[in-house]
C-alpha positions as semicolon CSV with decimal commas, in nm:
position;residue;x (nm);y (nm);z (nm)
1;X;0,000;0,000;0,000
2;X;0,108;0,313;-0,072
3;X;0,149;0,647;0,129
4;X;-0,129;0,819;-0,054
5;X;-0,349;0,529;-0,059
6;X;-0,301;0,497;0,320
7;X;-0,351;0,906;0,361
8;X;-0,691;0,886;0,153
9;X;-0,802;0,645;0,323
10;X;-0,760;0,806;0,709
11;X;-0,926;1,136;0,555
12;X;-1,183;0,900;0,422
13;X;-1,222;0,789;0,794
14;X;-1,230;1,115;0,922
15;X;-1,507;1,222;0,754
16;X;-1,718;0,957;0,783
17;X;-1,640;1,021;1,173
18;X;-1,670;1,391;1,150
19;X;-2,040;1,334;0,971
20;X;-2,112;1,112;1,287
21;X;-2,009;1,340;1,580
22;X;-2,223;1,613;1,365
23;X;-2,494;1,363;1,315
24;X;-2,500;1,233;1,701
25;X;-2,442;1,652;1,862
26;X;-2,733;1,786;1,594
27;X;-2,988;1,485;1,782
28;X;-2,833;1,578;2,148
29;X;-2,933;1,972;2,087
30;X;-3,278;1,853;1,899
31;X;-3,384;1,626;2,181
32;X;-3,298;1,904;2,463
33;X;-3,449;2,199;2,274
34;X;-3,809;1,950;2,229
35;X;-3,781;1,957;2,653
């Protein structure tokens, strides 16, 4: 493997995490706002 298949691949990870945090904190602030 080679070193830019290896660095696409973490920023592929990252944003597939990043979407998730934003996914997950957007549903935390929904839920407390519908108290």
């Amino acid at each position: 493997m080679t070193t830019y298949e290896a660095l696409s691949l973490v920023a592929q990870f990252s944003l597939v995490l990043i979407g998730m945090l934003t996914l997950i904190i957007t549903m935390v602030v929904y839920i407390n706002k519908k108290k």
